[in-house]
Amino acid sequence: DAKTTQPPSMDCAEGRAANLPCNHSTISGNEYVYWYRQIHSQGPQYIIHGLKNNETNEMASLIITEDRKSSTLILPHATLRDTAVYYCIVRANYGGSQGNLIFGKGTKLSVKP
Amino acid sequence: GAVVSQHPSRVICKSGTSVKIECRSLDFQATTMFWYRQFPKQSLMLMATSNEGSKATYEQGVEKDKFLINHASLTLSTLTVTSAHPEDSSFYICSAQTSRYEQYFGPGTRLTVT
């Protein structure tokens, strides 16, 4: 079973920031928080990942709480092309089954004009 | 980012035939690749982990004799669905793992068994 909890759906206005929450209260010390998204009928796309510090790249920012039990993915200026299912996944960065990506149901983000 | 390709992108086959799907890491070497299956309106389900030069590890409930996996090189893994039936119709997605344990996904293969 997935070790994260996400809201099933969210709406966001085009041009506004989209803030997607994720709860991972049972995260282990060696587990990273990964975010992927899947646009309809395509393979998942990597967005960002982090361990405990906040991270930012060209796609998004990841804010992880100090106790690491939750995080928020921020898309600073959402566009219609950001409409997708967003998956928050915790996993260890090494081989073996603990390194597997286990997908939950994710959050379906709908960006509206 | 790293690029992973899959071929074919979609395939239609008759019940009882076998279908091979290829997964390639185009600009990096991947000792480990993964195969997922996704049914409509559901999330991705991990089927098996493919390690170069060794036997694949299958998830519980996945028949290894039906879903044959070969990972003969550091850039290619293949999934063969043997004796396909309509219930095997699904979206099959592979991913390849870099040396830094990052996973990149292919675009998926839509299999329809008639």
Coordinates of N, CA and C in Angstrom, one line a residue:
Chain A
D1 N 0.8 -1.2 0.0 CA 0.0 0.0 0.0 C 0.9 1.3 0.0
A2 N 0.3 2.3 -0.6 CA 1.0 3.6 -0.6 C 1.2 4.1 0.8
K3 N 2.3 4.8 1.1 CA 2.5 5.3 2.4 C 2.2 6.8 2.5
T4 N 1.5 7.3 1.5 CA 1.1 8.7 1.5 C -0.4 8.9 1.3
T5 N -0.8 10.1 1.8 CA -2.2 10.4 1.6 C -2.3 11.8 0.9
Q6 N -3.1 11.8 -0.1 CA -3.3 13.0 -0.9 C -4.8 13.2 -1.1
P7 N -5.2 14.5 -1.3 CA -6.6 14.7 -1.7 C -6.9 14.2 -3.1
P8 N -8.1 13.6 -3.3 CA -8.3 13.0 -4.6 C -8.3 14.0 -5.8
S9 N -8.7 15.3 -5.5 CA -8.8 16.2 -6.6 C -8.7 17.6 -6.1
M10 N -8.2 18.5 -7.0 CA -8.1 19.9 -6.7 C -8.3 20.7 -8.0
D11 N -8.8 21.9 -7.8 CA -8.9 22.9 -8.9 C -7.9 24.0 -8.7
C12 N -7.5 24.6 -9.8 CA -6.6 25.8 -9.7 C -6.9 26.7 -10.9
A13 N -6.9 28.0 -10.7 CA -7.1 28.9 -11.8 C -5.7 29.1 -12.6
E14 N -5.9 29.1 -13.9 CA -4.7 29.4 -14.7 C -3.9 30.6 -14.3
G15 N -2.6 30.5 -14.1 CA -1.8 31.6 -13.7 C -1.5 31.7 -12.2
R16 N -2.4 31.0 -11.5 CA -2.2 31.1 -10.0 C -1.3 29.9 -9.6
A17 N -0.9 30.0 -8.3 CA 0.0 28.9 -7.8 C -0.9 27.7 -7.4
A18 N -0.4 26.6 -7.7 CA -1.1 25.3 -7.3 C -0.3 24.7 -6.2
N19 N -1.0 24.5 -5.0 CA -0.3 23.9 -3.9 C -0.9 22.6 -3.6
L20 N -0.2 21.5 -3.8 CA -0.7 20.2 -3.6 C -0.1 19.6 -2.4
P21 N -0.9 19.2 -1.4 CA -0.5 18.7 -0.1 C -0.3 17.2 -0.2
C22 N 0.5 16.7 0.7 CA 0.8 15.2 0.9 C 1.1 14.9 2.3
N23 N 0.5 13.9 2.9 CA 0.8 13.5 4.2 C 1.6 12.2 4.1
H24 N 2.7 12.1 4.9 CA 3.5 10.9 4.9 C 4.0 10.7 6.4
S25 N 3.1 10.5 7.3 CA 3.4 10.5 8.7 C 4.3 9.4 9.1
T26 N 4.3 8.3 8.3 CA 5.2 7.1 8.7 C 6.5 7.1 8.0
I27 N 6.9 8.2 7.4 CA 8.1 8.2 6.6 C 9.3 7.9 7.5
S28 N 10.2 7.1 6.9 CA 11.4 6.7 7.7 C 12.5 7.7 7.4
G29 N 13.6 7.6 8.3 CA 14.6 8.6 8.2 C 15.4 8.6 6.8
N30 N 15.4 7.4 6.2 CA 16.2 7.3 5.0 C 15.3 7.4 3.7
E31 N 14.1 7.8 3.9 CA 13.2 7.9 2.7 C 13.0 9.3 2.2
Y32 N 13.1 9.4 0.9 CA 12.9 10.6 0.2 C 11.4 10.8 -0.1
V33 N 11.0 12.1 -0.4 CA 9.7 12.4 -0.9 C 9.9 12.7 -2.4
Y34 N 9.2 11.9 -3.2 CA 9.2 12.1 -4.7 C 7.9 12.6 -5.2
W35 N 7.9 13.4 -6.2 CA 6.6 13.8 -6.9 C 6.8 13.5 -8.3
Y36 N 5.8 12.8 -8.8 CA 5.6 12.6 -10.3 C 4.2 13.1 -10.7
R37 N 4.1 13.3 -12.0 CA 2.7 13.6 -12.5 C 2.5 12.7 -13.7
Q38 N 1.2 12.5 -14.0 CA 0.9 11.7 -15.2 C -0.3 12.4 -15.9
I39 N 0.1 12.8 -17.1 CA -0.9 13.4 -18.0 C -1.6 12.2 -18.7
H40 N -2.9 12.4 -19.0 CA -3.7 11.3 -19.5 C -3.0 10.5 -20.6
S41 N -3.0 9.2 -20.4 CA -2.4 8.2 -21.4 C -1.0 8.4 -21.7
Q42 N -0.2 9.0 -20.7 CA 1.2 9.1 -20.9 C 1.9 8.4 -19.7
G43 N 3.2 8.2 -19.8 CA 4.0 7.7 -18.7 C 4.2 8.8 -17.6
P44 N 4.4 8.4 -16.4 CA 4.6 9.4 -15.3 C 5.9 10.3 -15.6
Q45 N 5.8 11.5 -15.3 CA 6.9 12.5 -15.5 C 7.5 12.9 -14.1
Y46 N 8.8 12.7 -13.9 CA 9.4 13.1 -12.7 C 9.3 14.6 -12.5
I47 N 9.0 15.1 -11.3 CA 8.9 16.5 -11.0 C 10.1 17.0 -10.1
I48 N 10.1 16.4 -9.0 CA 11.1 16.9 -8.0 C 11.2 15.8 -6.8
H49 N 12.2 15.9 -6.1 CA 12.3 15.1 -4.9 C 13.2 15.7 -3.8
G50 N 13.0 15.3 -2.6 CA 13.8 15.9 -1.5 C 13.8 15.0 -0.3
L51 N 14.7 15.3 0.6 CA 14.9 14.5 1.8 C 14.3 15.3 3.0
K52 N 14.9 16.4 3.3 CA 14.4 17.2 4.4 C 14.4 18.7 4.1
N53 N 15.3 19.1 3.2 CA 15.4 20.5 2.9 C 14.4 20.8 1.8
N54 N 13.9 22.1 1.7 CA 13.1 22.5 0.6 C 13.9 22.5 -0.7
E55 N 13.2 22.1 -1.8 CA 13.9 22.0 -3.1 C 13.1 22.8 -4.1
T56 N 13.9 23.3 -5.1 CA 13.2 24.1 -6.2 C 13.9 23.7 -7.5
N57 N 13.2 23.5 -8.5 CA 13.8 23.4 -9.8 C 12.9 24.1 -10.8
E58 N 13.2 23.9 -12.1 CA 12.5 24.7 -13.1 C 11.0 24.4 -13.2
M59 N 10.6 23.3 -12.6 CA 9.2 22.9 -12.7 C 8.4 23.3 -11.5
A60 N 9.0 23.1 -10.3 CA 8.2 23.2 -9.1 C 9.1 23.5 -7.9
S61 N 8.4 23.7 -6.7 CA 9.1 23.8 -5.5 C 8.5 22.7 -4.5
L62 N 9.3 22.2 -3.7 CA 8.9 21.2 -2.7 C 9.2 21.7 -1.3
I63 N 8.1 21.8 -0.5 CA 8.3 22.3 0.8 C 8.0 21.1 1.8
I64 N 9.0 20.7 2.6 CA 8.8 19.6 3.5 C 8.8 20.1 4.9
T65 N 7.9 19.7 5.7 CA 7.8 20.2 7.1 C 9.0 19.7 7.9
E66 N 9.3 20.4 9.0 CA 10.4 20.1 9.8 C 10.4 18.6 10.3
D67 N 9.2 18.2 10.7 CA 9.1 16.8 11.2 C 9.0 15.8 10.0
R68 N 9.0 16.3 8.8 CA 8.9 15.4 7.6 C 7.7 14.6 7.4
K69 N 6.7 14.9 8.2 CA 5.4 14.1 8.1 C 4.5 14.6 7.0
S70 N 4.8 15.7 6.4 CA 4.0 16.2 5.3 C 4.8 17.1 4.4
S71 N 4.3 17.3 3.2 CA 5.0 18.1 2.3 C 4.0 18.8 1.3
T72 N 4.4 19.8 0.6 CA 3.6 20.5 -0.4 C 4.4 20.7 -1.6
L73 N 3.8 20.3 -2.7 CA 4.3 20.6 -4.0 C 3.7 21.9 -4.5
I74 N 4.5 22.8 -5.0 CA 4.0 24.1 -5.5 C 4.4 24.3 -6.9
L75 N 3.3 24.5 -7.7 CA 3.5 24.9 -9.1 C 3.3 26.4 -9.1
P76 N 4.3 27.2 -9.3 CA 4.1 28.7 -9.1 C 3.1 29.4 -10.0
H77 N 3.1 29.0 -11.2 CA 2.2 29.6 -12.2 C 1.5 28.6 -13.0
A78 N 0.4 28.0 -12.5 CA -0.1 26.8 -13.2 C -0.7 27.2 -14.6
T79 N -0.5 26.3 -15.6 CA -1.0 26.5 -16.9 C -1.9 25.3 -17.2
L80 N -2.7 25.4 -18.3 CA -3.6 24.4 -18.6 C -2.9 23.0 -18.8
R81 N -1.6 23.1 -19.3 CA -0.9 21.9 -19.5 C -0.4 21.2 -18.2
D82 N -0.6 21.8 -17.1 CA -0.3 21.2 -15.8 C -1.5 20.3 -15.3
T83 N -2.6 20.3 -16.0 CA -3.7 19.4 -15.7 C -3.2 18.0 -15.8
A84 N -3.2 17.2 -14.6 CA -2.7 15.9 -14.6 C -3.0 15.3 -13.2
V85 N -2.6 14.0 -13.1 CA -2.7 13.4 -11.7 C -1.3 13.5 -11.1
Y86 N -1.2 14.0 -9.9 CA 0.1 14.2 -9.3 C 0.2 13.2 -8.1
Y87 N 1.3 12.5 -8.2 CA 1.6 11.4 -7.2 C 2.7 11.8 -6.3
C88 N 2.5 11.7 -5.0 CA 3.5 11.9 -4.0 C 3.9 10.5 -3.5
I89 N 5.2 10.2 -3.5 CA 5.7 8.9 -3.2 C 6.9 9.0 -2.2
V90 N 6.9 8.2 -1.2 CA 8.1 8.1 -0.4 C 8.9 6.8 -0.7
R91 N 10.2 6.9 -0.8 CA 11.0 5.7 -1.1 C 12.4 6.0 -0.7
A92 N 13.1 4.9 -0.4 CA 14.5 5.0 0.0 C 15.3 5.0 -1.3
N93 N 16.4 5.7 -1.3 CA 17.3 5.8 -2.5 C 18.3 4.7 -2.5
Y94 N 17.8 3.4 -2.6 CA 18.7 2.4 -2.9 C 18.0 1.2 -3.5
G95 N 18.7 0.2 -3.9 CA 18.0 -0.9 -4.6 C 17.2 -1.8 -3.7
G96 N 16.6 -2.8 -4.2 CA 15.8 -3.7 -3.4 C 14.4 -3.1 -3.4
S97 N 13.5 -3.9 -2.8 CA 12.0 -3.5 -2.8 C 11.8 -2.2 -2.1
Q98 N 12.6 -1.8 -1.1 CA 12.4 -0.6 -0.4 C 12.6 0.6 -1.3
G99 N 13.3 0.4 -2.4 CA 13.5 1.5 -3.4 C 12.5 1.5 -4.4
N100 N 11.5 0.7 -4.4 CA 10.4 0.7 -5.4 C 9.5 1.9 -5.2
L101 N 9.0 2.4 -6.3 CA 8.0 3.5 -6.3 C 6.6 2.8 -6.2
I102 N 5.9 3.1 -5.2 CA 4.6 2.6 -5.0 C 3.6 3.7 -5.2
F103 N 2.8 3.6 -6.2 CA 1.9 4.7 -6.6 C 0.6 4.5 -5.8
G104 N 0.1 5.6 -5.2 CA -1.2 5.7 -4.6 C -2.2 6.2 -5.7
K105 N -3.2 6.8 -5.2 CA -4.2 7.3 -6.2 C -4.0 8.7 -6.6
G106 N -3.1 9.4 -5.9 CA -2.7 10.7 -6.4 C -3.8 11.8 -6.3
T107 N -3.4 13.0 -6.7 CA -4.4 14.1 -6.7 C -4.6 14.5 -8.2
K108 N -5.8 14.5 -8.6 CA -6.1 15.0 -10.0 C -6.3 16.5 -9.9
L109 N -5.3 17.2 -10.5 CA -5.3 18.6 -10.5 C -5.9 19.1 -11.9
S110 N -6.9 19.9 -11.7 CA -7.5 20.5 -12.9 C -7.3 22.0 -12.9
V111 N -6.5 22.5 -13.9 CA -6.3 23.9 -14.1 C -7.3 24.5 -15.0
K112 N -8.0 25.5 -14.6 CA -9.1 26.0 -15.3 C -8.8 27.4 -15.8
P113 N -9.2 27.8 -17.0 CA -8.9 29.1 -17.6 C -9.7 30.2 -16.8
Chain B
G1 N 16.4 15.9 -18.6 CA 16.3 14.6 -17.9 C 16.6 13.4 -18.8
A2 N 16.7 12.3 -18.1 CA 17.0 11.0 -18.9 C 15.7 10.6 -19.7
V3 N 16.0 10.0 -20.8 CA 14.9 9.6 -21.7 C 14.8 8.1 -21.8
V4 N 13.5 7.7 -21.7 CA 13.2 6.2 -21.8 C 12.2 6.1 -22.9
S5 N 12.4 5.1 -23.8 CA 11.4 4.9 -24.9 C 10.8 3.6 -24.7
Q6 N 9.6 3.4 -25.3 CA 8.9 2.1 -25.4 C 8.4 1.9 -26.8
H7 N 8.4 0.6 -27.2 CA 7.9 0.3 -28.5 C 7.2 -1.1 -28.4
P8 N 6.1 -1.2 -29.0 CA 5.3 -0.2 -29.7 C 4.5 0.7 -28.8
S9 N 4.0 1.8 -29.3 CA 3.2 2.7 -28.4 C 1.8 2.1 -28.2
R10 N 1.3 1.4 -29.2 CA 0.0 0.7 -29.0 C 0.0 -0.5 -29.9
V11 N -0.6 -1.6 -29.5 CA -0.7 -2.8 -30.2 C -2.0 -3.5 -30.0
I12 N -2.5 -4.0 -31.0 CA -3.8 -4.8 -31.0 C -3.4 -6.2 -31.4
C13 N -3.8 -7.2 -30.6 CA -3.5 -8.6 -31.0 C -4.7 -9.5 -30.7
K14 N -4.7 -10.7 -31.3 CA -5.8 -11.6 -31.1 C -5.5 -12.4 -29.8
S15 N -6.5 -12.9 -29.2 CA -6.5 -13.7 -28.1 C -5.6 -15.0 -28.4
G16 N -4.7 -15.3 -27.5 CA -3.9 -16.5 -27.6 C -2.5 -16.2 -28.2
T17 N -2.3 -15.1 -28.8 CA -1.0 -14.7 -29.3 C -0.1 -14.1 -28.3
S18 N 1.1 -13.9 -28.6 CA 2.1 -13.3 -27.7 C 2.5 -11.9 -28.2
V19 N 2.8 -11.0 -27.3 CA 3.2 -9.7 -27.7 C 4.4 -9.3 -26.9
K20 N 5.4 -8.7 -27.6 CA 6.6 -8.2 -27.0 C 6.7 -6.7 -26.9
I21 N 7.0 -6.2 -25.8 CA 7.1 -4.7 -25.6 C 8.6 -4.4 -25.2
E22 N 9.1 -3.4 -25.9 CA 10.5 -3.1 -25.6 C 10.6 -1.8 -24.8
C23 N 11.6 -1.7 -23.9 CA 11.8 -0.6 -23.1 C 13.3 -0.2 -23.2
R24 N 13.6 1.0 -23.6 CA 15.0 1.4 -23.8 C 15.4 2.6 -23.0
S25 N 16.5 2.6 -22.4 CA 17.0 3.9 -21.8 C 18.0 4.5 -22.9
L26 N 17.7 5.7 -23.3 CA 18.3 6.2 -24.5 C 19.7 6.9 -24.2
D27 N 19.8 7.5 -23.1 CA 21.0 8.3 -22.8 C 21.6 7.9 -21.5
F28 N 21.3 6.8 -20.9 CA 22.0 6.3 -19.7 C 21.8 4.8 -19.6
Q29 N 22.7 4.3 -18.8 CA 22.6 2.8 -18.6 C 21.8 2.5 -17.3
A30 N 21.0 1.5 -17.4 CA 20.1 1.2 -16.3 C 20.3 -0.3 -16.0
T31 N 20.9 -0.6 -14.8 CA 21.0 -1.9 -14.4 C 19.6 -2.5 -13.9
T32 N 18.7 -1.6 -13.5 CA 17.4 -1.9 -13.0 C 16.3 -1.2 -13.8
M33 N 15.4 -2.0 -14.3 CA 14.2 -1.4 -15.0 C 13.0 -2.0 -14.3
F34 N 11.9 -1.3 -14.4 CA 10.6 -1.8 -13.8 C 9.5 -1.8 -14.8
W35 N 8.6 -2.7 -14.6 CA 7.4 -2.8 -15.4 C 6.1 -2.6 -14.6
Y36 N 5.3 -1.7 -15.1 CA 4.0 -1.4 -14.4 C 2.9 -1.7 -15.4
R37 N 1.7 -1.9 -14.8 CA 0.5 -2.0 -15.5 C -0.5 -1.1 -14.9
Q38 N -1.3 -0.5 -15.8 CA -2.3 0.5 -15.4 C -3.7 0.2 -16.1
F39 N -4.7 -0.1 -15.3 CA -6.0 -0.3 -15.9 C -6.7 1.1 -15.8
P40 N -7.8 1.2 -16.7 CA -8.5 2.5 -16.7 C -8.9 3.0 -15.4
K41 N -8.7 4.3 -15.2 CA -9.1 5.0 -13.9 C -8.4 4.5 -12.7
Q42 N -7.3 3.7 -12.8 CA -6.6 3.2 -11.7 C -5.2 3.7 -11.7
S43 N -4.5 3.5 -10.6 CA -3.1 3.9 -10.5 C -2.2 2.9 -11.1
L44 N -0.9 3.2 -11.2 CA 0.1 2.2 -11.7 C 0.3 1.1 -10.7
M45 N 0.4 -0.1 -11.1 CA 0.7 -1.2 -10.3 C 2.0 -1.8 -10.7
L46 N 2.9 -2.0 -9.8 CA 4.2 -2.6 -10.2 C 4.0 -4.1 -10.4
M47 N 4.6 -4.5 -11.6 CA 4.5 -5.9 -11.9 C 5.7 -6.7 -11.6
A48 N 6.9 -6.1 -11.9 CA 8.1 -6.8 -11.8 C 9.3 -5.8 -11.8
T49 N 10.4 -6.3 -11.2 CA 11.7 -5.5 -11.3 C 12.6 -6.3 -12.1
S50 N 13.2 -5.7 -13.1 CA 14.1 -6.3 -14.0 C 15.5 -5.9 -13.8
N51 N 16.4 -6.9 -13.5 CA 17.8 -6.6 -13.3 C 18.6 -7.1 -14.4
E52 N 19.5 -6.3 -15.0 CA 20.4 -6.7 -16.1 C 21.2 -8.0 -15.7
G53 N 21.1 -9.0 -16.5 CA 21.9 -10.2 -16.3 C 21.3 -11.2 -15.3
S54 N 20.2 -10.9 -14.7 CA 19.6 -11.8 -13.8 C 18.1 -11.9 -13.9
K55 N 17.5 -12.9 -13.2 CA 16.1 -13.1 -13.3 C 15.3 -11.9 -12.7
A56 N 14.2 -11.7 -13.3 CA 13.3 -10.6 -12.8 C 12.7 -11.0 -11.5
T57 N 12.3 -10.0 -10.7 CA 11.6 -10.3 -9.5 C 10.1 -9.8 -9.7
Y58 N 9.2 -10.7 -9.5 CA 7.8 -10.4 -9.8 C 7.1 -10.1 -8.5
E59 N 6.1 -9.2 -8.6 CA 5.3 -8.9 -7.5 C 4.2 -10.0 -7.2
Q60 N 3.7 -10.0 -6.1 CA 2.7 -11.1 -5.7 C 1.5 -11.0 -6.6
G61 N 1.1 -12.1 -7.1 CA 0.0 -12.1 -8.0 C 0.3 -12.0 -9.5
V62 N 1.5 -11.7 -9.8 CA 1.9 -11.6 -11.2 C 2.5 -12.9 -11.7
E63 N 2.0 -13.5 -12.8 CA 2.4 -14.8 -13.2 C 3.7 -14.6 -14.0
K64 N 4.8 -15.2 -13.5 CA 6.1 -15.0 -14.2 C 6.1 -15.8 -15.5
D65 N 5.4 -16.8 -15.7 CA 5.4 -17.6 -16.9 C 4.5 -16.9 -18.0
K66 N 3.7 -16.0 -17.6 CA 2.8 -15.3 -18.5 C 3.5 -14.0 -19.0
F67 N 4.1 -13.4 -18.1 CA 4.8 -12.1 -18.3 C 6.3 -12.3 -18.3
L68 N 6.9 -12.6 -19.4 CA 8.3 -12.9 -19.5 C 9.1 -11.7 -19.6
I69 N 10.1 -11.5 -18.8 CA 10.9 -10.3 -18.8 C 12.4 -10.7 -19.1
N70 N 13.0 -10.0 -20.0 CA 14.4 -10.2 -20.4 C 15.1 -8.9 -20.3
H71 N 16.2 -8.8 -19.6 CA 17.0 -7.6 -19.4 C 18.4 -7.9 -19.9
A72 N 18.6 -8.1 -21.1 CA 19.8 -8.6 -21.7 C 21.0 -7.6 -21.8
S73 N 20.6 -6.3 -21.7 CA 21.7 -5.3 -21.8 C 21.3 -4.1 -20.8
L74 N 22.3 -3.2 -20.7 CA 22.1 -2.1 -19.7 C 21.1 -1.0 -20.3
T75 N 20.7 -1.2 -21.5 CA 19.8 -0.2 -22.1 C 18.5 -0.8 -22.6
L76 N 18.2 -2.1 -22.4 CA 17.1 -2.7 -23.0 C 16.5 -3.8 -22.1
S77 N 15.2 -3.6 -21.8 CA 14.4 -4.7 -21.2 C 13.2 -4.9 -22.0
T78 N 12.8 -6.2 -22.1 CA 11.6 -6.6 -22.9 C 10.6 -7.3 -22.0
L79 N 9.3 -7.0 -22.2 CA 8.2 -7.7 -21.6 C 7.4 -8.4 -22.6
T80 N 7.3 -9.7 -22.5 CA 6.5 -10.5 -23.4 C 5.3 -11.0 -22.7
V81 N 4.1 -10.6 -23.2 CA 2.8 -11.1 -22.7 C 2.5 -12.4 -23.5
T82 N 2.6 -13.5 -22.9 CA 2.3 -14.8 -23.6 C 0.9 -15.2 -23.6
S83 N 0.4 -15.8 -24.6 CA -1.0 -16.2 -24.7 C -1.9 -15.2 -24.1
A84 N -1.9 -14.0 -24.8 CA -2.7 -12.9 -24.2 C -4.2 -13.2 -24.3
H85 N -4.9 -12.6 -23.3 CA -6.3 -12.7 -23.3 C -6.9 -11.3 -23.1
P86 N -8.2 -11.1 -23.4 CA -8.7 -9.8 -23.3 C -8.5 -9.1 -21.9
E87 N -8.5 -9.9 -20.8 CA -8.2 -9.3 -19.5 C -6.8 -8.8 -19.3
D88 N -5.9 -9.1 -20.3 CA -4.6 -8.6 -20.3 C -4.5 -7.2 -20.9
S89 N -5.6 -6.8 -21.5 CA -5.6 -5.5 -22.2 C -5.4 -4.4 -21.1
S90 N -4.4 -3.6 -21.3 CA -4.0 -2.6 -20.3 C -3.0 -1.6 -20.9
F91 N -2.6 -0.7 -20.0 CA -1.5 0.3 -20.4 C -0.3 -0.2 -19.6
Y92 N 0.7 -0.6 -20.4 CA 2.0 -1.1 -19.8 C 3.0 -0.1 -19.9
I93 N 3.7 0.2 -18.7 CA 4.6 1.3 -18.6 C 5.9 0.8 -18.0
C94 N 7.0 1.1 -18.6 CA 8.3 0.7 -18.0 C 9.0 2.0 -17.4
S95 N 9.9 1.7 -16.5 CA 10.8 2.8 -16.0 C 12.2 2.2 -15.9
A96 N 13.2 3.1 -16.0 CA 14.6 2.8 -15.9 C 15.2 3.6 -14.8
Q97 N 16.0 2.9 -14.0 CA 16.6 3.6 -12.9 C 18.1 3.9 -13.1
T98 N 18.5 5.2 -12.8 CA 19.8 5.6 -13.0 C 20.7 5.1 -11.8
S99 N 22.0 5.4 -11.9 CA 22.9 5.0 -10.8 C 22.7 5.8 -9.6
R100 N 21.9 6.9 -9.7 CA 21.6 7.7 -8.5 C 20.2 7.3 -8.0
Y101 N 19.6 6.2 -8.5 CA 18.3 5.7 -8.0 C 17.1 6.5 -8.5
E102 N 17.4 7.4 -9.4 CA 16.2 8.1 -10.0 C 15.6 7.3 -11.0
Q103 N 14.2 7.3 -11.1 CA 13.5 6.5 -12.1 C 12.8 7.4 -13.1
Y104 N 13.0 7.0 -14.4 CA 12.4 7.8 -15.5 C 11.5 6.8 -16.2
F105 N 10.4 7.3 -16.6 CA 9.4 6.4 -17.2 C 9.3 6.5 -18.7
G106 N 8.9 5.4 -19.3 CA 8.6 5.5 -20.8 C 7.2 6.0 -21.0
P107 N 6.9 6.2 -22.3 CA 5.6 6.8 -22.6 C 4.4 5.8 -22.5
G108 N 4.7 4.5 -22.3 CA 3.7 3.5 -22.2 C 3.3 2.8 -23.5
T109 N 2.7 1.6 -23.3 CA 2.2 0.9 -24.5 C 0.8 0.4 -24.2
R110 N -0.1 0.8 -25.1 CA -1.5 0.4 -24.9 C -1.7 -0.9 -25.6
L111 N -2.0 -1.9 -24.8 CA -2.3 -3.3 -25.4 C -3.8 -3.6 -25.4
T112 N -4.3 -3.9 -26.5 CA -5.7 -4.4 -26.7 C -5.7 -5.8 -27.2
V113 N -6.3 -6.7 -26.5 CA -6.4 -8.1 -26.9 C -7.9 -8.3 -27.3
T114 N -8.0 -8.7 -28.6 CA -9.4 -9.0 -29.1 C -9.8 -10.4 -29.1

